[in-house]
PDB file of C-alpha atoms in Angstrom:
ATOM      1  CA  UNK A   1     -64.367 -98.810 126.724  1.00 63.00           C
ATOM      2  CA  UNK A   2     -64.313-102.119 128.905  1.00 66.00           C
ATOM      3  CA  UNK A   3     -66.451 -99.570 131.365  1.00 78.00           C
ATOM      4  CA  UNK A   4     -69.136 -99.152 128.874  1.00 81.00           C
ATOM      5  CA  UNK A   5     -70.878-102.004 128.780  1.00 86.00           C
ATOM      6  CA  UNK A   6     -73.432-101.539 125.482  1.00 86.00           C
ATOM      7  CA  UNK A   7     -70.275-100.786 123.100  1.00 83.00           C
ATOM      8  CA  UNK A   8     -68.297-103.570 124.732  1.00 85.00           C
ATOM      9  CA  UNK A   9     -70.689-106.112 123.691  1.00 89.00           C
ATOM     10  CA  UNK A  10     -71.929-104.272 120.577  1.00 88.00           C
ATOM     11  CA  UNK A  11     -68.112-105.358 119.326  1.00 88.00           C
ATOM     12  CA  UNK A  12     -68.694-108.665 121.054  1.00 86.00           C
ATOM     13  CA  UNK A  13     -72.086-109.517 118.703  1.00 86.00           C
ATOM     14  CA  UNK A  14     -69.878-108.342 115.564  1.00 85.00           C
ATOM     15  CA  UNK A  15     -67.495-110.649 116.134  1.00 84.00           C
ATOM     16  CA  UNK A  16     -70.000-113.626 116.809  1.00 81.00           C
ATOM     17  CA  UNK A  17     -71.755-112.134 114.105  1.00 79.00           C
ATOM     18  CA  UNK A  18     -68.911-113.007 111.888  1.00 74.00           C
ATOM     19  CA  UNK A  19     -68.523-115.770 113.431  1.00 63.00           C
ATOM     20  CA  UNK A  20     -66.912-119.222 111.688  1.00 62.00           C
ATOM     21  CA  UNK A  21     -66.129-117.342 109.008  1.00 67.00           C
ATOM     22  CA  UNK A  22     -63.137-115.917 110.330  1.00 64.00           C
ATOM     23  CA  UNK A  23     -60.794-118.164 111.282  1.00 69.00           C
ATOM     24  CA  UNK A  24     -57.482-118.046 110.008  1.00 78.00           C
ATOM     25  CA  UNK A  25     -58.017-114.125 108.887  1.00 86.00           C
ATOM     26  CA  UNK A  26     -55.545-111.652 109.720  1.00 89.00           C
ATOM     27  CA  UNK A  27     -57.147-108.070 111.710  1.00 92.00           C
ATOM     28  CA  UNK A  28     -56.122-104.487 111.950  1.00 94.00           C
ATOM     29  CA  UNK A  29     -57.252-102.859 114.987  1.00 95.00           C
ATOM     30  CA  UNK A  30     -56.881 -98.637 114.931  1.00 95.00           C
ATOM     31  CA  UNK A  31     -56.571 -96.980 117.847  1.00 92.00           C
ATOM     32  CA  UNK A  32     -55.866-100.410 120.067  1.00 92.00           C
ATOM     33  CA  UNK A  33     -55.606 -98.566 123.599  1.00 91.00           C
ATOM     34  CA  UNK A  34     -55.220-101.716 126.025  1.00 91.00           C
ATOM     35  CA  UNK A  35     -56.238-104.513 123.645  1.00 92.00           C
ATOM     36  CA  UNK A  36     -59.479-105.774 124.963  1.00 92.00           C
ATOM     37  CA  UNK A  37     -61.069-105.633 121.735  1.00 91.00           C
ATOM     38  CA  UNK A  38     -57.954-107.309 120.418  1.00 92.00           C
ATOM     39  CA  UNK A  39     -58.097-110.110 123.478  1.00 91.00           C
ATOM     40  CA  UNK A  40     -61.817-110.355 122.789  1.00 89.00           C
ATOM     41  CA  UNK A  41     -61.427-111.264 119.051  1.00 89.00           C
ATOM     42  CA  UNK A  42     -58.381-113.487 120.020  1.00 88.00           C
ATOM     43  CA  UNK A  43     -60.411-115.244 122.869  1.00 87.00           C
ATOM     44  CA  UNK A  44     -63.384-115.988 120.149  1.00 82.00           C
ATOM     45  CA  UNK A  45     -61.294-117.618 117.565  1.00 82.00           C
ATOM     46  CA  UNK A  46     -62.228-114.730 115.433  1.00 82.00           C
ATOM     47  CA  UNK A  47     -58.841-113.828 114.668  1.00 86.00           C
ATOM     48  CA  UNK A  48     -55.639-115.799 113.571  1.00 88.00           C
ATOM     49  CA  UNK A  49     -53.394-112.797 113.970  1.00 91.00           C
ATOM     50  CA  UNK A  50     -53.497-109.338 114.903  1.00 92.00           C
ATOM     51  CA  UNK A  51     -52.101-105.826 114.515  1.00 94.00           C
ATOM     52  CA  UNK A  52     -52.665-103.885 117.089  1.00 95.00           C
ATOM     53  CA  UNK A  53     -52.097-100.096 116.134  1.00 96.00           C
ATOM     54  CA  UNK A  54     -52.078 -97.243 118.943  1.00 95.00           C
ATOM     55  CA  UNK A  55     -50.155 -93.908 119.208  1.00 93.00           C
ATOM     56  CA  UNK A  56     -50.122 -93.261 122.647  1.00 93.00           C
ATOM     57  CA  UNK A  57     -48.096 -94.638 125.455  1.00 94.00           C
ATOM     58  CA  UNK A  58     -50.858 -97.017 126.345  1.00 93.00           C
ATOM     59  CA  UNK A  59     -49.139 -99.351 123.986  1.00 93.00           C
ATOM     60  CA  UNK A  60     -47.377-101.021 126.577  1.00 93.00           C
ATOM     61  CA  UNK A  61     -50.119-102.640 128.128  1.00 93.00           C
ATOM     62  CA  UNK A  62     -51.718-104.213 124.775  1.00 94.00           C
ATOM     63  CA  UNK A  63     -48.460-107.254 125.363  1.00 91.00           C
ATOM     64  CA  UNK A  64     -49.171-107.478 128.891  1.00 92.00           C
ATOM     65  CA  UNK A  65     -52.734-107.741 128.410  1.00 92.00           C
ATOM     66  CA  UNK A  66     -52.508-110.843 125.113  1.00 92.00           C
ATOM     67  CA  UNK A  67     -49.602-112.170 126.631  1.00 89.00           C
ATOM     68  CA  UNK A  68     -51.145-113.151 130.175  1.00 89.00           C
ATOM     69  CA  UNK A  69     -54.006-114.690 127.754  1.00 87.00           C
ATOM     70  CA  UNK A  70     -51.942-117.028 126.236  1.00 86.00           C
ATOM     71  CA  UNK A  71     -52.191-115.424 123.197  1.00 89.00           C
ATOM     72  CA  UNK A  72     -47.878-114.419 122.841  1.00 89.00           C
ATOM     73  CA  UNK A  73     -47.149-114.756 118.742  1.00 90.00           C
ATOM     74  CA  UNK A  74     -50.563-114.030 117.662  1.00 91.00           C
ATOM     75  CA  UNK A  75     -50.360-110.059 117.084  1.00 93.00           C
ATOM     76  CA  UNK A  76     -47.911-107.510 116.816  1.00 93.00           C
ATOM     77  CA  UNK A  77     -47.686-103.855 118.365  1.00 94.00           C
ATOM     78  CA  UNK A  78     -47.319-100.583 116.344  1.00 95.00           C
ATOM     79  CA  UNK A  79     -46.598 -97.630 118.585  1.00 96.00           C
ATOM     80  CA  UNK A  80     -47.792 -95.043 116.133  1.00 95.00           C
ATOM     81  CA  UNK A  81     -50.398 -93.359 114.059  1.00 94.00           C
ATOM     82  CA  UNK A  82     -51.844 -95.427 111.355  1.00 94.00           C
ATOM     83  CA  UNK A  83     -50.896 -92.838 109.155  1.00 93.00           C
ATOM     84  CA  UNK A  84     -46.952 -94.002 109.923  1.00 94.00           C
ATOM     85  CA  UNK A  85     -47.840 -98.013 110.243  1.00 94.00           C
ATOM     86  CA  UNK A  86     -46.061-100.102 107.386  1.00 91.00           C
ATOM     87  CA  UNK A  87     -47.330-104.018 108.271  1.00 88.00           C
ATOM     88  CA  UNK A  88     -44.723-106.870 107.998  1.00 75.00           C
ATOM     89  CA  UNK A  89     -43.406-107.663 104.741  1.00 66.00           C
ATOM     90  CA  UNK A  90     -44.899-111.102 104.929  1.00 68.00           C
ATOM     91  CA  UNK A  91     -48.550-109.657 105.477  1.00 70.00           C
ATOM     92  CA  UNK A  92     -49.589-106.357 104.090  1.00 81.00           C
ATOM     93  CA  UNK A  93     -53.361-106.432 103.557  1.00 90.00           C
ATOM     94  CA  UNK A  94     -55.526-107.642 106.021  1.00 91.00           C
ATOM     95  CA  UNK A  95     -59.005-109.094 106.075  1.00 88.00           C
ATOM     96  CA  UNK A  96     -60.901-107.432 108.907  1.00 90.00           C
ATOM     97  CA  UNK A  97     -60.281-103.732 110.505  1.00 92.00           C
ATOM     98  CA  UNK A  98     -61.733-102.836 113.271  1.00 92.00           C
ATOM     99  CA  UNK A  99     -61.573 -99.832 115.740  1.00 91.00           C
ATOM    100  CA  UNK A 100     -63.130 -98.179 118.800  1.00 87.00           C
ATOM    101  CA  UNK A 101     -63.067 -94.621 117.233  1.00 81.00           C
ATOM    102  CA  UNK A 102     -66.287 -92.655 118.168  1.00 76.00           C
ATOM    103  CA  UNK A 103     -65.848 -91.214 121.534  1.00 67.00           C
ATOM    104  CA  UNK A 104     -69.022 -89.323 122.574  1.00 68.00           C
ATOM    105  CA  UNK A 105     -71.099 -87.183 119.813  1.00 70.00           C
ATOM    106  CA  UNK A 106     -69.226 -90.234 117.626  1.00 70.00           C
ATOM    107  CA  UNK A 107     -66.264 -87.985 115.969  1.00 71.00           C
ATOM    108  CA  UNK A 108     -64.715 -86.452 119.463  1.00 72.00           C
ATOM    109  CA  UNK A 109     -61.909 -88.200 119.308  1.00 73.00           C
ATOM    110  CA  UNK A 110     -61.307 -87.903 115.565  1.00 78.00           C
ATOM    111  CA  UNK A 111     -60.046 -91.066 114.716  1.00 84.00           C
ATOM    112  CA  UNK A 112     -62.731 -91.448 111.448  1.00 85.00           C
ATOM    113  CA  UNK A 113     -59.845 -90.241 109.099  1.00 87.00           C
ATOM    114  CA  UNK A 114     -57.599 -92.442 110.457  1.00 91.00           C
ATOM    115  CA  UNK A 115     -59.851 -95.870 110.371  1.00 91.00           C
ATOM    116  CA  UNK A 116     -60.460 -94.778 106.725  1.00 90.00           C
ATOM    117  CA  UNK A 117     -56.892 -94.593 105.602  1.00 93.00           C
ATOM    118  CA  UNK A 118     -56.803 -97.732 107.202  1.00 94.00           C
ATOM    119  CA  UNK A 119     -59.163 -99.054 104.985  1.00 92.00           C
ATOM    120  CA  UNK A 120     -57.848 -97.512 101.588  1.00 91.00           C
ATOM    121  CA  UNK A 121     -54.029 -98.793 102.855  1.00 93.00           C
ATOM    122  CA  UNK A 122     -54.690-102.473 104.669  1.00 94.00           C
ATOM    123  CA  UNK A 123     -57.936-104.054 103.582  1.00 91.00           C
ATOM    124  CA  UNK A 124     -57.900-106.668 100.953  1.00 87.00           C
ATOM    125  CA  UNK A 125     -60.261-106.621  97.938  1.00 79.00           C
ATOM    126  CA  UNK A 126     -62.936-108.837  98.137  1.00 72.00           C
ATOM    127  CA  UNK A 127     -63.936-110.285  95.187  1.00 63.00           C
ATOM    128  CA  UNK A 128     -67.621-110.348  94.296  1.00 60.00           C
ATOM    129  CA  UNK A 129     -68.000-114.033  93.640  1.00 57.00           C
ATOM    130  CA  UNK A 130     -71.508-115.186  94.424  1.00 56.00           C
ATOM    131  CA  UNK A 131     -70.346-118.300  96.066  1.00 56.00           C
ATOM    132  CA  UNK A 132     -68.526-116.488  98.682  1.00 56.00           C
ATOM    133  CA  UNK A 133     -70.578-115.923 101.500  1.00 55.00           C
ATOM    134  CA  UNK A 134     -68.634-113.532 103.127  1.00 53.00           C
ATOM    135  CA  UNK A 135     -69.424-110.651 100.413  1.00 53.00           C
ATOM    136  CA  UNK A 136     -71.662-109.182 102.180  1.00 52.00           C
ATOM    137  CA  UNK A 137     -70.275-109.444 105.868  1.00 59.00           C
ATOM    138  CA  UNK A 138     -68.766-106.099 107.126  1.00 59.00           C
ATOM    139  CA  UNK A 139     -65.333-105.812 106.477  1.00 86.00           C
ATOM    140  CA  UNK A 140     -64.701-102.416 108.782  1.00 88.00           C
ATOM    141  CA  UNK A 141     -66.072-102.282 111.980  1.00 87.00           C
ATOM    142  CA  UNK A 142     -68.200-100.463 112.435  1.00 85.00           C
ATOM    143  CA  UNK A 143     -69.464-100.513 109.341  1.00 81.00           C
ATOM    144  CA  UNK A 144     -72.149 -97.840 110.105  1.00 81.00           C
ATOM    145  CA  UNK A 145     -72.940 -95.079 112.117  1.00 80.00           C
ATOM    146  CA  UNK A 146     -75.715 -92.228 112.578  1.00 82.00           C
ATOM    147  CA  UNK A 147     -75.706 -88.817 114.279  1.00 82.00           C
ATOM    148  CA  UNK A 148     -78.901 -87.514 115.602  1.00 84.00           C
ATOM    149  CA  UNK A 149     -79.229 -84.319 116.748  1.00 84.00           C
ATOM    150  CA  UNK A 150     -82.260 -82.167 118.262  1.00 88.00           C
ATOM    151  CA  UNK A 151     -82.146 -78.323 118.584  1.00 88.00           C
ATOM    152  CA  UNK A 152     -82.264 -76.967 121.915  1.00 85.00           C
ATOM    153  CA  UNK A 153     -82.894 -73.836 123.786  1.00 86.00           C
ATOM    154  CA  UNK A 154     -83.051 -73.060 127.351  1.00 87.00           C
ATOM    155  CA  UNK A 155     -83.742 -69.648 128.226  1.00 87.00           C
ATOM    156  CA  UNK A 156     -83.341 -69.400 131.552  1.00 87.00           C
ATOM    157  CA  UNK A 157     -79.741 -71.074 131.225  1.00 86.00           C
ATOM    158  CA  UNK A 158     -78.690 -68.791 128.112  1.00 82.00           C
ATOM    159  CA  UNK A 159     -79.690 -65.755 130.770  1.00 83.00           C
ATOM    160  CA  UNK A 160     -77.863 -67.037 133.568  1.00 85.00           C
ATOM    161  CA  UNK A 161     -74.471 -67.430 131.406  1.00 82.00           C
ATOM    162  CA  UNK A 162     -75.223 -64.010 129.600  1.00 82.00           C
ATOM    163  CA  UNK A 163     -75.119 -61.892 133.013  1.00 82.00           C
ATOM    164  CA  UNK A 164     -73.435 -59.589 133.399  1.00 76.00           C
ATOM    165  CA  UNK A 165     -72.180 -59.505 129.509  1.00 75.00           C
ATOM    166  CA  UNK A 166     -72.205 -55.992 127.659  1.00 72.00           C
ATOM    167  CA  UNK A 167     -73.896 -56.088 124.195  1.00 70.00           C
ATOM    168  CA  UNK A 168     -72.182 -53.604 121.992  1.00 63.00           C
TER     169      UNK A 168
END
């Protein structure tokens, strides 16, 4: 992620994007990995608190990476799927998820599901008061994403791989 420079600040303009707005809002992240996007929204002032949600043994260095960044009491870790995640009593819904999920072809790593359980179990309501204006902002992000795809054909290639195979 922090190696791929167009996503890294693509999450970096969403969260200026939201801007002032979000002080004092409580965040989910799925799929957390290290916690840069977590540091980067605690950094901004985006975020008052944060749960940081990842499965793997990567866990670990979400604390050391907040905690060297001054930013010890301000999120907690969840070593597990989100599917398993049950928040603190105190704070159950949160305002703001967000998640690194697509991987390459944007479903590799097939975290979609997960980010959208997420959504069903953790995100508050928003009411649609015409006052607020934080209505419209994104509430997941990403809030969007496309797919294009071409069709392709290389003869010479699909020969090459083909040698040599019987067709019966």
């Amino acid at each position: 992620m922090v190696a791929d420079e167009a996503r890294f600040q693509a999450y970096k303009k969403a969260f200026l994007y939201l801007g002032s707005e979000t002080p004092g809002k409580i965040w989910l992240e799925v799929g957390a990995g290290t916690g840069v996007l977590s540091l980067q929204a605690l950094d901004g002032g985006h975020a008052a608190f944060i749960h940081c949600v990842e499965a793997s043994a990567i866990y670990r260095q979400i604390e050391v990476v907040l905690n060297s960044n001054e930013h010890k009491g301000r999120y907690k870790v969840y070593n597990a799927r989100i599917e398993e995640v049950e928040l603190s009593p105190v704070e159950t819904k949160v305002d703001y998820i967000f998640s690194e999920f697509m991987g390459y072809f944007l479903l590799h790593e097939n975290m979609l599901q997960s980010v959208l359980i997420a959504k069903d179990r953790f995100l508050k309501e928003r009411l649609n008061d015409k006052d607020d204006a934080m209505v419209n902002q994104p509430l997941v992000i990403p809030y969007s994403c496309h797919i294009f795809l071409a069709a392709y054909s290389n003869l010479a290639h699909s020969e090459e791989m083909l040698k040599g195979f019987i067709y019966s």
